Coordinates of C-alpha atoms in Angstrom, one line a residue:
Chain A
X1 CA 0.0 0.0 0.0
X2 CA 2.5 2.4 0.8
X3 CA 4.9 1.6 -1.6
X4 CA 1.8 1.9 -4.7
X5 CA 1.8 5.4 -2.9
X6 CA 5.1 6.3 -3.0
X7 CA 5.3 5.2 -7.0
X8 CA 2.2 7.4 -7.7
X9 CA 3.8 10.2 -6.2
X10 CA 6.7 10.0 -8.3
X11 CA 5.0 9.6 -11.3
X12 CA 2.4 12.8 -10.5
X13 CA 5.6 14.4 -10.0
X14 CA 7.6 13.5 -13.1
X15 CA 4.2 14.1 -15.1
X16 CA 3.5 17.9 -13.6
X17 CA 7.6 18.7 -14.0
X18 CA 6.8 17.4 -18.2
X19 CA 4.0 19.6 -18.8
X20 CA 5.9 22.7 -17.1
X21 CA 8.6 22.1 -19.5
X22 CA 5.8 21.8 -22.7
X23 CA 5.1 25.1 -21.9
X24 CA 8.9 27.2 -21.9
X25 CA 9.6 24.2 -24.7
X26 CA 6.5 25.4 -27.0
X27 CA 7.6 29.1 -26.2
X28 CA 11.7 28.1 -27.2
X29 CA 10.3 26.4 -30.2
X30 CA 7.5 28.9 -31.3
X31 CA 9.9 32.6 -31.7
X32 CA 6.7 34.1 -33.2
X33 CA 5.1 34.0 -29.8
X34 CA 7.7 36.8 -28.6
X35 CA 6.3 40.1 -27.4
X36 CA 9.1 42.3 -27.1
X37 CA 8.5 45.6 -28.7
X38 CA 12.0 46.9 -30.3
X39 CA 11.1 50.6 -29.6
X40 CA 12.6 52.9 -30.6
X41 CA 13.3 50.6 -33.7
X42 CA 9.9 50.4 -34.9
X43 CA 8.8 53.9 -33.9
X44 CA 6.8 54.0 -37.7
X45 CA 5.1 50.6 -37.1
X46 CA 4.4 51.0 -33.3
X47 CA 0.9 48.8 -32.0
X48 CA -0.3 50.6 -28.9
X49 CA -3.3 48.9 -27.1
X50 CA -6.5 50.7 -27.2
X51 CA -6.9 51.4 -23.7
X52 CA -3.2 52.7 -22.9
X53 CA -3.6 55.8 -21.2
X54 CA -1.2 58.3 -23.3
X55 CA -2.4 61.9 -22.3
X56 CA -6.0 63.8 -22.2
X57 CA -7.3 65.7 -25.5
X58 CA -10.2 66.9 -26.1
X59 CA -11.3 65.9 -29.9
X60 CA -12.4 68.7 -31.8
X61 CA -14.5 68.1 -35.2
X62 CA -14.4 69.6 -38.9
X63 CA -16.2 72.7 -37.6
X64 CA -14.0 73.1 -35.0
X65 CA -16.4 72.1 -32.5
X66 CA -16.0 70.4 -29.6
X67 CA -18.5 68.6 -27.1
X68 CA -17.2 70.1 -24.0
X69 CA -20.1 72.3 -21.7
X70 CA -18.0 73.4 -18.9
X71 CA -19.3 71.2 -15.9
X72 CA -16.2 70.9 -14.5
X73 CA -17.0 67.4 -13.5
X74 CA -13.5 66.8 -14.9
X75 CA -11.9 69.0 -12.5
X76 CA -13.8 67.5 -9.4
X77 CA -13.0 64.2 -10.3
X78 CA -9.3 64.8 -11.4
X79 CA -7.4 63.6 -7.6
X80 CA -4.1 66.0 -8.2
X81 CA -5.4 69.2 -9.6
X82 CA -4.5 68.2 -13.1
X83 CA -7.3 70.3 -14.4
X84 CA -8.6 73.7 -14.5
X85 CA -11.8 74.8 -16.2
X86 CA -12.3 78.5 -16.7
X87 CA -15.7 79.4 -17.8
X88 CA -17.4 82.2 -19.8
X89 CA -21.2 83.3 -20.3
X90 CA -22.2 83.3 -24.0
X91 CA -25.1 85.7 -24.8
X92 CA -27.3 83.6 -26.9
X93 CA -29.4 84.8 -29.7
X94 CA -32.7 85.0 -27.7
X95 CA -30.7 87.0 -24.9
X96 CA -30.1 84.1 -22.4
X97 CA -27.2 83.6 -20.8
X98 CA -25.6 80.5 -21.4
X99 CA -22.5 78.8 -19.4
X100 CA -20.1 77.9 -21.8
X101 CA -16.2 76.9 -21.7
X102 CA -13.5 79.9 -22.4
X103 CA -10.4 77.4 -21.2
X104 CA -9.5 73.8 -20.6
X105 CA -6.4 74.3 -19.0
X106 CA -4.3 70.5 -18.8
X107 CA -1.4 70.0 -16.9
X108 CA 0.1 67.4 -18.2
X109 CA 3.5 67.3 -15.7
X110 CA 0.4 66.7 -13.0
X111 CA -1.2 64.2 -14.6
X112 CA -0.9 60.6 -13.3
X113 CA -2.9 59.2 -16.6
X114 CA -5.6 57.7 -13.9
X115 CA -8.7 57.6 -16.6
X116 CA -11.0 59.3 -14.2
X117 CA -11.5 62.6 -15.8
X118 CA -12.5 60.8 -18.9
X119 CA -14.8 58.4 -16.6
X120 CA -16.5 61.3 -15.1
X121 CA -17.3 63.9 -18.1
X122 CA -21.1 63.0 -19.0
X123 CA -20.4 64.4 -23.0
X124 CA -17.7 62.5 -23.2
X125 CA -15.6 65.9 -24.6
X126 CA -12.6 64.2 -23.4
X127 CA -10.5 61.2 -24.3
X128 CA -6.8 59.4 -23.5
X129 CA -5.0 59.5 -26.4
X130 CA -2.2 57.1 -27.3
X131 CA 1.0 59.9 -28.0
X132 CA 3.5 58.8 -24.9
X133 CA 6.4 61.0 -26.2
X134 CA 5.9 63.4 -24.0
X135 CA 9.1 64.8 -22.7
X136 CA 10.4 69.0 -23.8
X137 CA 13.0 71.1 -22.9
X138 CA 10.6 73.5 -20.9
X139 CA 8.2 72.8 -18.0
X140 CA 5.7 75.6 -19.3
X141 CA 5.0 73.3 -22.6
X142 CA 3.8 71.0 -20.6
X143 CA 0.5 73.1 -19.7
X144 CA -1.5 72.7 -22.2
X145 CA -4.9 74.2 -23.7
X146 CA -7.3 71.7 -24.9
X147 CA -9.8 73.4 -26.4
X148 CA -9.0 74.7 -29.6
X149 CA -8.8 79.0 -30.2
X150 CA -12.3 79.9 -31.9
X151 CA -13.7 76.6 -31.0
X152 CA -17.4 76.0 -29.6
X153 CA -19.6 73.6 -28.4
X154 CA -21.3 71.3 -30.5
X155 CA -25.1 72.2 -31.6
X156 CA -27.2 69.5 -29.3
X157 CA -25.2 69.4 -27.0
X158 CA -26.4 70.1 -23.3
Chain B
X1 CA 38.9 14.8 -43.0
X2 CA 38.9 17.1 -40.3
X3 CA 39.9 15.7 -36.1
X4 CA 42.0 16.7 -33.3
X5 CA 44.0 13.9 -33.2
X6 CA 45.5 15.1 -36.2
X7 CA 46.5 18.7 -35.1
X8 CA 47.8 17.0 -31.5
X9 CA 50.0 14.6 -34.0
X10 CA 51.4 17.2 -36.2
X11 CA 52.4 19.3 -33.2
X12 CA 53.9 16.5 -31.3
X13 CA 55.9 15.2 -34.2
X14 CA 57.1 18.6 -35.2
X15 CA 57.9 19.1 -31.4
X16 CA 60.1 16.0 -31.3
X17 CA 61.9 16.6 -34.4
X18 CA 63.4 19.7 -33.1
X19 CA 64.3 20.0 -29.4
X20 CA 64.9 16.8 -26.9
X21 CA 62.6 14.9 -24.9
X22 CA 62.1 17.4 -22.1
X23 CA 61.9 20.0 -23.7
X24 CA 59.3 18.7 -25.8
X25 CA 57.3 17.3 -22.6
X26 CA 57.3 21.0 -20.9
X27 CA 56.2 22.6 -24.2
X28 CA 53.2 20.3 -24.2
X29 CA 52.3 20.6 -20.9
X30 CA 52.4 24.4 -21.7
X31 CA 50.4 23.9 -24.6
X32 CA 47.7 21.6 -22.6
X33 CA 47.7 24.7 -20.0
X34 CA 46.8 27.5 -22.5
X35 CA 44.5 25.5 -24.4
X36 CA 42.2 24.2 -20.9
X37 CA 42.6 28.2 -20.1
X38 CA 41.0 29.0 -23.5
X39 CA 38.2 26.7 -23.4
X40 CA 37.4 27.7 -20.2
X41 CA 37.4 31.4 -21.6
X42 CA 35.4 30.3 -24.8
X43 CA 32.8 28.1 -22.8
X44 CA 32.4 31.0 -20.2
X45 CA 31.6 33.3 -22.7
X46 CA 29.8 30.9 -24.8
X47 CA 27.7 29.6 -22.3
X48 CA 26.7 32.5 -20.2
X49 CA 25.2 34.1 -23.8
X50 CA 23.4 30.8 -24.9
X51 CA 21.8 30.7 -21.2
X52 CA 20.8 34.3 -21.5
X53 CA 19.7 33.5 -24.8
X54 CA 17.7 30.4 -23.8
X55 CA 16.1 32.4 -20.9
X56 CA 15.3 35.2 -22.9
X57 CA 13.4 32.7 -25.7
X58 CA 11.9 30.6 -22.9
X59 CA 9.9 33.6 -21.4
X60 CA 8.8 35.3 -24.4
X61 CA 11.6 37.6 -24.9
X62 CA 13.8 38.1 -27.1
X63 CA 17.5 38.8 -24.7
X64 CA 20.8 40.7 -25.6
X65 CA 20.5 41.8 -29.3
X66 CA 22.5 44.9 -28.9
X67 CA 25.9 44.2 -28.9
X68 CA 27.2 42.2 -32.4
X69 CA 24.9 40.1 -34.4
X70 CA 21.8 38.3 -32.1
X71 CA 23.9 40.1 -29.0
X72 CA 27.0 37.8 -29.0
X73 CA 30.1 40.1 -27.7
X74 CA 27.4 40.8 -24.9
X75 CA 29.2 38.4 -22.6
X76 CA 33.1 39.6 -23.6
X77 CA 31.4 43.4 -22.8
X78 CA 30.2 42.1 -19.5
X79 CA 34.0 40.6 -18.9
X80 CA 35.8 43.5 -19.9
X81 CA 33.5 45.3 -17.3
X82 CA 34.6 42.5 -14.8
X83 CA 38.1 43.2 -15.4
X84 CA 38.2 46.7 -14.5
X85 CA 35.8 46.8 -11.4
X86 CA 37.7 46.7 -8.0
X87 CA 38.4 43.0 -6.6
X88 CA 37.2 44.4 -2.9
X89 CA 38.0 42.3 0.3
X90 CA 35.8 43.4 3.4
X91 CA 37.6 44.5 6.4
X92 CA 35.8 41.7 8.6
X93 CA 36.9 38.7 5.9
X94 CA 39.6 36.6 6.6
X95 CA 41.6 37.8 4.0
X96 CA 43.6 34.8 2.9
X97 CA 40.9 32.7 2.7
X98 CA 38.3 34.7 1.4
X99 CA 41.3 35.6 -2.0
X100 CA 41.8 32.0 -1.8
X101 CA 38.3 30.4 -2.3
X102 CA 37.4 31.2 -5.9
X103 CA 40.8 30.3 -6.8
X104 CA 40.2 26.7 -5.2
X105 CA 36.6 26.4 -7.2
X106 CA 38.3 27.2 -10.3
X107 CA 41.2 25.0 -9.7
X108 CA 38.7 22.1 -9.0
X109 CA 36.6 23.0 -12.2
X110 CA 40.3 22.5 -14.1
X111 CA 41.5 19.7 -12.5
X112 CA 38.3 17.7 -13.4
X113 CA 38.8 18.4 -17.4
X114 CA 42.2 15.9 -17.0
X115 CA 40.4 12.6 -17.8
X116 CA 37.6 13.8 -20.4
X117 CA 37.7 12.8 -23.6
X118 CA 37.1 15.3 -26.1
X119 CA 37.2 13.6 -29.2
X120 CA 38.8 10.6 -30.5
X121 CA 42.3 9.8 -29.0
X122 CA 42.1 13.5 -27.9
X123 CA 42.4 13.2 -24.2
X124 CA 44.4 15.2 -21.8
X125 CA 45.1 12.6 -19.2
X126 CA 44.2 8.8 -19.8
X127 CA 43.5 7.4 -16.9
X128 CA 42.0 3.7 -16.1
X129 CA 39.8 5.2 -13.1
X130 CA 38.5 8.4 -14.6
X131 CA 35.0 8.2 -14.0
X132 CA 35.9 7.7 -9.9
X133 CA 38.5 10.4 -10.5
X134 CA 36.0 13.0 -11.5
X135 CA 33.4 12.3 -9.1
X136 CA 36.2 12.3 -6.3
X137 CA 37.8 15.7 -7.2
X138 CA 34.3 17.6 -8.5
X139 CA 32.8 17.2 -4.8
X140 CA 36.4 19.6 -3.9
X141 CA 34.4 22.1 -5.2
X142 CA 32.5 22.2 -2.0
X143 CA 35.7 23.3 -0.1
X144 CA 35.8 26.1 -2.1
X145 CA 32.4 27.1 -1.3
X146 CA 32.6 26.5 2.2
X147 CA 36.0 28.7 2.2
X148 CA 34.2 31.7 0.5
X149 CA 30.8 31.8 2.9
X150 CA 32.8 31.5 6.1
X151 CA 35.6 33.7 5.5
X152 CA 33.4 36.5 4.0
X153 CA 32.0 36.8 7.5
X154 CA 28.7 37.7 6.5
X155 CA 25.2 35.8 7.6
X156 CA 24.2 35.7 3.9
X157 CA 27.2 34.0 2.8
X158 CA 27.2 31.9 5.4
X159 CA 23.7 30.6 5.2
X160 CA 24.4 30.4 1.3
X161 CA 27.7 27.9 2.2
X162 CA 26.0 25.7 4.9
X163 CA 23.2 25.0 2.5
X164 CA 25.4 24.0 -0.7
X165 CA 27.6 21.8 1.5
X166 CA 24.5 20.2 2.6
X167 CA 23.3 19.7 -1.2
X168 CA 26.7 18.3 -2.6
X169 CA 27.3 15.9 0.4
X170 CA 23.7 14.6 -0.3
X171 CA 23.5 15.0 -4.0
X172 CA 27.0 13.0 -4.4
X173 CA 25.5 10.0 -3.8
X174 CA 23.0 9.4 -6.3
X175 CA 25.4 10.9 -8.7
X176 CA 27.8 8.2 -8.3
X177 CA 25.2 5.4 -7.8
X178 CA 23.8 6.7 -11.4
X179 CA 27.5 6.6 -12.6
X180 CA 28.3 3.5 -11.2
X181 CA 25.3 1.6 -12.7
X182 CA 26.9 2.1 -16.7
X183 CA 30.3 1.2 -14.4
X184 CA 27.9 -2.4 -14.0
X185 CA 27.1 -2.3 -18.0
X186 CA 31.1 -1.6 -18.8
X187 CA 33.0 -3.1 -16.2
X188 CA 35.5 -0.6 -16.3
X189 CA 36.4 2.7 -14.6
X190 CA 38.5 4.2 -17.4
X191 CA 36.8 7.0 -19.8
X192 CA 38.4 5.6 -22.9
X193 CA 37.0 2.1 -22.2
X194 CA 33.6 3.1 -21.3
X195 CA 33.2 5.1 -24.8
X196 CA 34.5 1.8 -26.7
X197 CA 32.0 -0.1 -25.0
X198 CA 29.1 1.9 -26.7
X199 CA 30.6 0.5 -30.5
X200 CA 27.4 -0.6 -31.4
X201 CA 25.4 1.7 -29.7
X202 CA 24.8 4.3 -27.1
X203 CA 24.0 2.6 -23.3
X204 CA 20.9 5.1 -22.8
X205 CA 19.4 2.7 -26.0
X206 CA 21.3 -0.7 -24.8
X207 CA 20.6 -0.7 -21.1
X208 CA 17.0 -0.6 -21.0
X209 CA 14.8 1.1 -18.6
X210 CA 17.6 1.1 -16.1
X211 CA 19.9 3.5 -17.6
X212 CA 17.2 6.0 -18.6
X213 CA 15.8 6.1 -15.0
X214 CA 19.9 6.2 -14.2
X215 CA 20.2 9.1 -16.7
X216 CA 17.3 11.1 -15.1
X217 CA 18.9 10.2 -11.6
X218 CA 22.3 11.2 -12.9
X219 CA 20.6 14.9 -14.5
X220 CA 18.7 15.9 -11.2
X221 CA 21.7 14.9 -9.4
X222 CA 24.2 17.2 -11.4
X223 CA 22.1 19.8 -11.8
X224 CA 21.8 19.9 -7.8
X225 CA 25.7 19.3 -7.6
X226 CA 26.4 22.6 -9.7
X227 CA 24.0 24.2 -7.5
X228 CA 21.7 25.3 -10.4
X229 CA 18.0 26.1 -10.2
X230 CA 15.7 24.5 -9.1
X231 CA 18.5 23.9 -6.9
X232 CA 20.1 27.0 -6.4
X233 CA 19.4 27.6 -2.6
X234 CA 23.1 28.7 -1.9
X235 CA 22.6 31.6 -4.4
X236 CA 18.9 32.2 -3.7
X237 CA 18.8 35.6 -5.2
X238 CA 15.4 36.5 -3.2
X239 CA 16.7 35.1 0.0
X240 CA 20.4 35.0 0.6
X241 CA 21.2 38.3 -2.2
X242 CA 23.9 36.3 -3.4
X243 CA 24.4 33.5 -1.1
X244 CA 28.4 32.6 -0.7
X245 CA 29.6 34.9 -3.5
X246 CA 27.7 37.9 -1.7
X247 CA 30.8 39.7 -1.2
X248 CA 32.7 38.9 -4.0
X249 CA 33.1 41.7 -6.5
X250 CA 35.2 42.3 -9.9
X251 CA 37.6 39.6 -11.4
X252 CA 37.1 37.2 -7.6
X253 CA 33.1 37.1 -8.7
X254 CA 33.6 36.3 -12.4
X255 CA 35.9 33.2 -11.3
X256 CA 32.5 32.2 -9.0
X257 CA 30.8 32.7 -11.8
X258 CA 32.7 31.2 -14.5
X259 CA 33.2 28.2 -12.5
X260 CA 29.6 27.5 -12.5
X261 CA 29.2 26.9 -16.4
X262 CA 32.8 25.5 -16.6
X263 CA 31.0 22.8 -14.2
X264 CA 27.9 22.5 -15.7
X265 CA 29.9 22.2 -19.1
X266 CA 31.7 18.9 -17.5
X267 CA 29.0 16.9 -15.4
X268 CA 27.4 17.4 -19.1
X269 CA 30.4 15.9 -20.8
X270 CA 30.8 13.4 -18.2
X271 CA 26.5 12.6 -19.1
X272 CA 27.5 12.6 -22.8
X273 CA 29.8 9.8 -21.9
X274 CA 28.6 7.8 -19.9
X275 CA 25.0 7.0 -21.5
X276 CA 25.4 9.1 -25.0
X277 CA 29.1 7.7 -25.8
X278 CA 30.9 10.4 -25.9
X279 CA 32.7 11.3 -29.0
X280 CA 31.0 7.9 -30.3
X281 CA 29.4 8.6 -33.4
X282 CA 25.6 7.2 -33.5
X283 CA 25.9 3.5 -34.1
X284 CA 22.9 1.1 -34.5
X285 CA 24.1 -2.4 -34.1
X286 CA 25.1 -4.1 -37.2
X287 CA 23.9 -1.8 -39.8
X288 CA 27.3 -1.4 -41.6
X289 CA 26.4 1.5 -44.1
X290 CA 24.3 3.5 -41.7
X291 CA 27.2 3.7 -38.7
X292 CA 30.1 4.4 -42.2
X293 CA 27.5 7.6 -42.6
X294 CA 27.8 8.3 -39.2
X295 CA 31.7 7.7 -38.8
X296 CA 32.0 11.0 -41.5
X297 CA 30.9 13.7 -39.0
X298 CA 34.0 14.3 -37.0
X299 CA 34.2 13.1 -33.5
X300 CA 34.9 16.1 -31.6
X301 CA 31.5 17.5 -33.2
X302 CA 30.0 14.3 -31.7
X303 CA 31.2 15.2 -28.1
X304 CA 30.4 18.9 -27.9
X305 CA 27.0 18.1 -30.1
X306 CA 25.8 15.9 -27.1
X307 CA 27.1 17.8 -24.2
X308 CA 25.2 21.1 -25.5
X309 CA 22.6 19.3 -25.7
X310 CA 22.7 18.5 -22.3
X311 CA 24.0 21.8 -21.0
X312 CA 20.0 23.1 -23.2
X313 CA 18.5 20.1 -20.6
X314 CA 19.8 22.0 -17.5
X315 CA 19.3 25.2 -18.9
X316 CA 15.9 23.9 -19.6
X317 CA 15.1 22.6 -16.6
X318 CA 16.4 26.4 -14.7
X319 CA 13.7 28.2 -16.7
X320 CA 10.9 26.1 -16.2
X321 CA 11.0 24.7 -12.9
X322 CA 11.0 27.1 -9.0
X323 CA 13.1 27.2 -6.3
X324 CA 12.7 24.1 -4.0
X325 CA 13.2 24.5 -0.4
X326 CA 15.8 23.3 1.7
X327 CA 13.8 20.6 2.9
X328 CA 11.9 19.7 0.0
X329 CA 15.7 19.7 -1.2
X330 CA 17.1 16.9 1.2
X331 CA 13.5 14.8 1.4
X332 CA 14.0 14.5 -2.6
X333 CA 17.5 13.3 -2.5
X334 CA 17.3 10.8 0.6
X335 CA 13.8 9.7 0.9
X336 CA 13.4 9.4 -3.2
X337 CA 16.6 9.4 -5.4
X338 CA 18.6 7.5 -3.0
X339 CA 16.3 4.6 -2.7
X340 CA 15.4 4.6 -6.1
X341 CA 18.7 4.7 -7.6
X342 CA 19.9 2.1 -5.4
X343 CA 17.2 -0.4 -6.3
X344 CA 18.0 0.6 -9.9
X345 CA 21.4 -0.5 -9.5
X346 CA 20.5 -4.0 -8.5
X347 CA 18.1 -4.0 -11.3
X348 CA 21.0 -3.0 -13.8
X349 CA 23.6 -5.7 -12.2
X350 CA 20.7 -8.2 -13.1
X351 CA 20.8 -6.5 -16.5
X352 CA 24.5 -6.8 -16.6
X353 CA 24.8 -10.3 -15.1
X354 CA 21.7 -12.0 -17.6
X355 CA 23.4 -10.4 -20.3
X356 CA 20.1 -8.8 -21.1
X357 CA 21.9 -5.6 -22.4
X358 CA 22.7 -5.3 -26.0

C-alpha cells in the first residue's frame, strides 16, 4: 500500500515537472510567440493597445467644434489638480445667458494618466490619447490648452 | 577529414623533431595549460550568452541583441567590465581565505577536465579510473564554497555555504550510484574504455529502462551538484542576495561565476559519456552502411554536439522549474533518489549479469 503510494507520487511528480517544461519548450520552439517591442526601432510601425492611457485631449470636429459644456465634472474628479476649467457666459441669440467653456487648462506634468476625468465627463468631450512621447525642454510646454482657439460647443449638446 | 587527433599529432611530431625529450614534454604541458585556459574562456563566454539567450526565448523575450549580431560580444562586454571593477576584500573577511576560495573552485573545475575525452584519442590525461576520478575531485568544489561563505564573514554567505555543502554531500550519492550503474554495463572505470564499450550503440538505447531512469537520476543529481536552479538555494537571489559569493566583486566574482558553467559544461560531458558515448558517433548495431554515414561527422562534433545538448537540458530545466526549499531539497534526494537509484542498481547488475543488455 505504501509503496503503490510512493510510486504514484513519483509519477504525479515527473508528469507535472513534463507539462511545465511543454510550456517554456513550445515558447523556445514557437519565436513568433515573442512580445518584445523593439522601440525605438519600430517607432513607424508601433501597435499601442487601445486602452493605454497616453495623455487627455479633447477631440475637436471639422467645424472646430467640440463637445465640452464646462461642468467641471472633470476638475472635481481629477485627484491632483491636473485640471482647471475656466468658464465664460455666451449671450445667446434670444438674450439668455448660457454657461459655456473659455479654457481647458491641462497640466500634463500633474497628470498621473488615472482615466478618471475621462470616466467622469457625461459628453464624453474628453479622451486618452495614445501619444507617450511626451518629454520638452521646458516645463511651461507641458500646460497645455485643450480646447482649440475659436472653437465651440457642438449644436445638441447640453 | 577534419579531427583533433590530427593537429595533436602534427604538433607532437614537429615538437620531437626539433628540441629533446624534455623540452618537448614541458612545451606540451604548456600547450595543454593555455588550451584548458581557452576553453574555459570560450565556454564561459559561450555559455553564459546561450543561457541568456535560452532564458530570454523561454519567457517570451527576445534577450541581448545589442551588442554584435543576435547580442553575442554581450558576454566579452560584461568581462571586460569584470576586469576593471575593484576586486574588494571586506575589512571583517579573513583575508587569505576569502582571496583564496574562488581560486580553489576554479582549480577544482580544471582539475576535473584531466580525464575527459574530447574527441577521438584527444584526451588530456588517460586514466583507467577516470570516472571515480572525477566524481572524487568535482565534490572539492564544496571546499571552495565553504572557504568563501565562512571567511566572507557575512550571515548571507554563510547561510548560502552551509546549505550548498549540505546539497553536494547529499546529491554526491546518487550521482555516483547513477555513474556507477553504466560502471555495471562496462565493467570498467576508465573514460576511454567506457566510450569503446558503446561500439554498437549508445547505453541510454542498450541498457533498457535502467539507464534511462539512471540518466534522469544522474541529470537531477548534477544539476543539484552545480547548485543550479531549481537547486540554487546557496545563491537564492530573493533570499540570501547572493548567497556565498555575496561579497565577491570584480575579477574574484567572475571566477565564481565562470566556474559554474565550466562545471555544468563537464557533469554534461561526463552525461554525454557515460550514456550518449561520448565522441562515439551514433551506431545502430550491425547496420554497416548506416554507422560508415555516421563515422564522417568528426568526432569532436559528436562530443560537444551531445554535451550542449545536455548543458540546453539543464538550462531547460532552470527556466521552467521554481526554487525548491531546503527541505523539499534533502526529502528529494534521501527519501526518493537514494532509494530509487539504489534499487536501480541491482536492477542493472541483473541486466549486466543476464546479459540482457545489447
Amino acid at each position: 500500500m505504501f509503496l503503490k503510494e510512493y510510486i504514484n507520487d513519483v509519477l504525479k511528480a515527473a508528469k507535472s515537472l513534463l507539462t511545465g517544461m511543454k510550456v517554456t519548450g513550445y515558447y523556445f520552439t514557437h519565436r513568433k510567440e515573442i512580445i518584445t517591442e523593439q522601440y525605438p526601432d519600430n517607432r513607424a510601425t508601433l501597435q499601442l493597445a487601445e486602452r493605454f492611457r497616453g495623455e487627455v485631449v479633447m477631440p475637436h470636429d471639422e467645424n472646430n467644434q467640440h463637445a465640452c459644456t464646462g461642468c467641471s465634472a472633470c476638475e472635481i474628479a481629477c485627484p491632483n489638480g491636473t485640471i482647471k476649467i475656466i468658464n465664460k457666459f455666451d449671450i445667446q441669440p434670444d438674450g439668455k445667458k448660457k454657461k459655456a467653456i473659455d479654457t481647458f487648462v491641462y497640466h500634463l506634468e500633474l497628470c498621473t494618466m488615472c482615466g478618471l476625468c475621462v470616466e467622469a465627463c457625461p459628453t464624453s468631450a474628453i479622451k486618452m490619447a495614445n501619444t507617450f512621447e511626451h518629454s520638452v525642454f521646458n516645463r511651461n510646454q507641458l500646460t497645455k490648452r485643450l480646447n482649440q482657439p475659436g472653437s465651440k460647443i457642438r449644436e445638441g449638446v447640453e | 577529414m577534419f579531427s583533433l587527433e590530427g593537429i595533436t599529432k602534427a604538433i607532437d611530431t614537429w615538437l620531437n623533431a626539433h628540441f629533446n625529450s624534455t623540452v618537448v614534454l614541458l612545451a606540451e604541458c604548456v600547450l595543454v595549460g593555455v588550451a584548458a585556459i581557452a576553453l574555459f574562456a570560450v565556454l564561459g563566454l559561450g555559455l553564459v550568452w546561450m543561457e541568456r539567450k535560452v532564458a530570454a526565448v523561454m519567457q517570451i523575450r527576445l534577450g541581448p541583441n545589442r551588442l554584435g549580431p543576435k547580442g553575442i560580444f554581450q558576454t566579452s562586454a560584461d568581462t571586460l567590465k569584470l576586469i576593471m571593477k575593484e576586486g574588494l576584500t571586506p575589512d571583517g573577511a579573513d583575508k587569505f581565505l576569502f582571496n583564496l576560495a574562488p581560486f580553489i573552485v576554479m582549480i577544482v573545475a580544471m582539475l576535473v577536465l584531466a580525464p575527459i575525452s574530447f574527441a577521438k584519442n584527444f584526451q588530456i590525461w588517460d586514466i583507467n579510473i577516470g570516472v571515480l576520478y572525477v566524481s572524487a575531485v568535482s565534490s572539492l568544489s564544496v571546499i571552495g564554497i565553504l572557504m568563501a561563505g565562512w571567511s566572507s564573514n557575512n550571515k548571507y554567505s554563510l547561510l548560502g555555504a552551509m546549505r550548498s555543502g549540505a546539497q553536494i554531500v547529499s546529491y554526491e550519492l546518487s550521482a555516483g550510484l547513477a555513474i556507477i550503474s553504466i560502471v555495471v554495463l562496462t565493467g570498467s572505470l576508465s573514460i576511454n574504455d567506457i566510450i569503446q564499450s558503446q561500439q554498437n550503440g549508445w547505453w541510454i538505447f542498450k541498457g533498457h529502462i535502467p539507464a534511462i531512469i539512471s540518466f534522469i537520476i544522474f541529470i537531477i543529481a548534477v544539476t543539484a551538484e552545480t547548485n543550479r536552479a531549481p537547486f540554487d538555494l546557496a545563491e537564492a537571489e530573493s533570499e540570501l542576495t547572493a548567497g556565498f559569493h555575496t561579497e565577491y566583486s570584480g575579477m574574484k566574482f567572475a571566477l565564481f561565476f565562470l566556474a559554474e558553467y565550466i562545471n555544468i559544461f563537464i557533469v554534461c560531458s561526463i552525461g554525454a559519456t557515460l550514456f550518449f558515448g561520448g565522441w562515439m558517433p551514433l551506431h545502430i548495431g550491425n547496420w554497416e552502411a548506416f554507422n560508415h554515414i555516421m563515422d564522417f561527422i568528426p568526432s569532436s562534433i559528436w562530443f560537444f554536439g551531445k554535451t550542449i545538448f545536455l548543458i540546453f537540458l539543464i538550462m531547460w530545466f532552470r527556466w521552467t522549474f521554481p526554487r525548491l526549499r531546503v527541505d523539499q531539497l534533502l526529502n528529494l534526494e534521501w527519501k526518493y533518489l537514494l532509494p530509487i537509484s539504489l534499487f536501480n542498481l541491482l536492477l542493472m547488475t541483473v541486466v549486466a549479469i543476464m546479459g540482457w543488455h545489447f
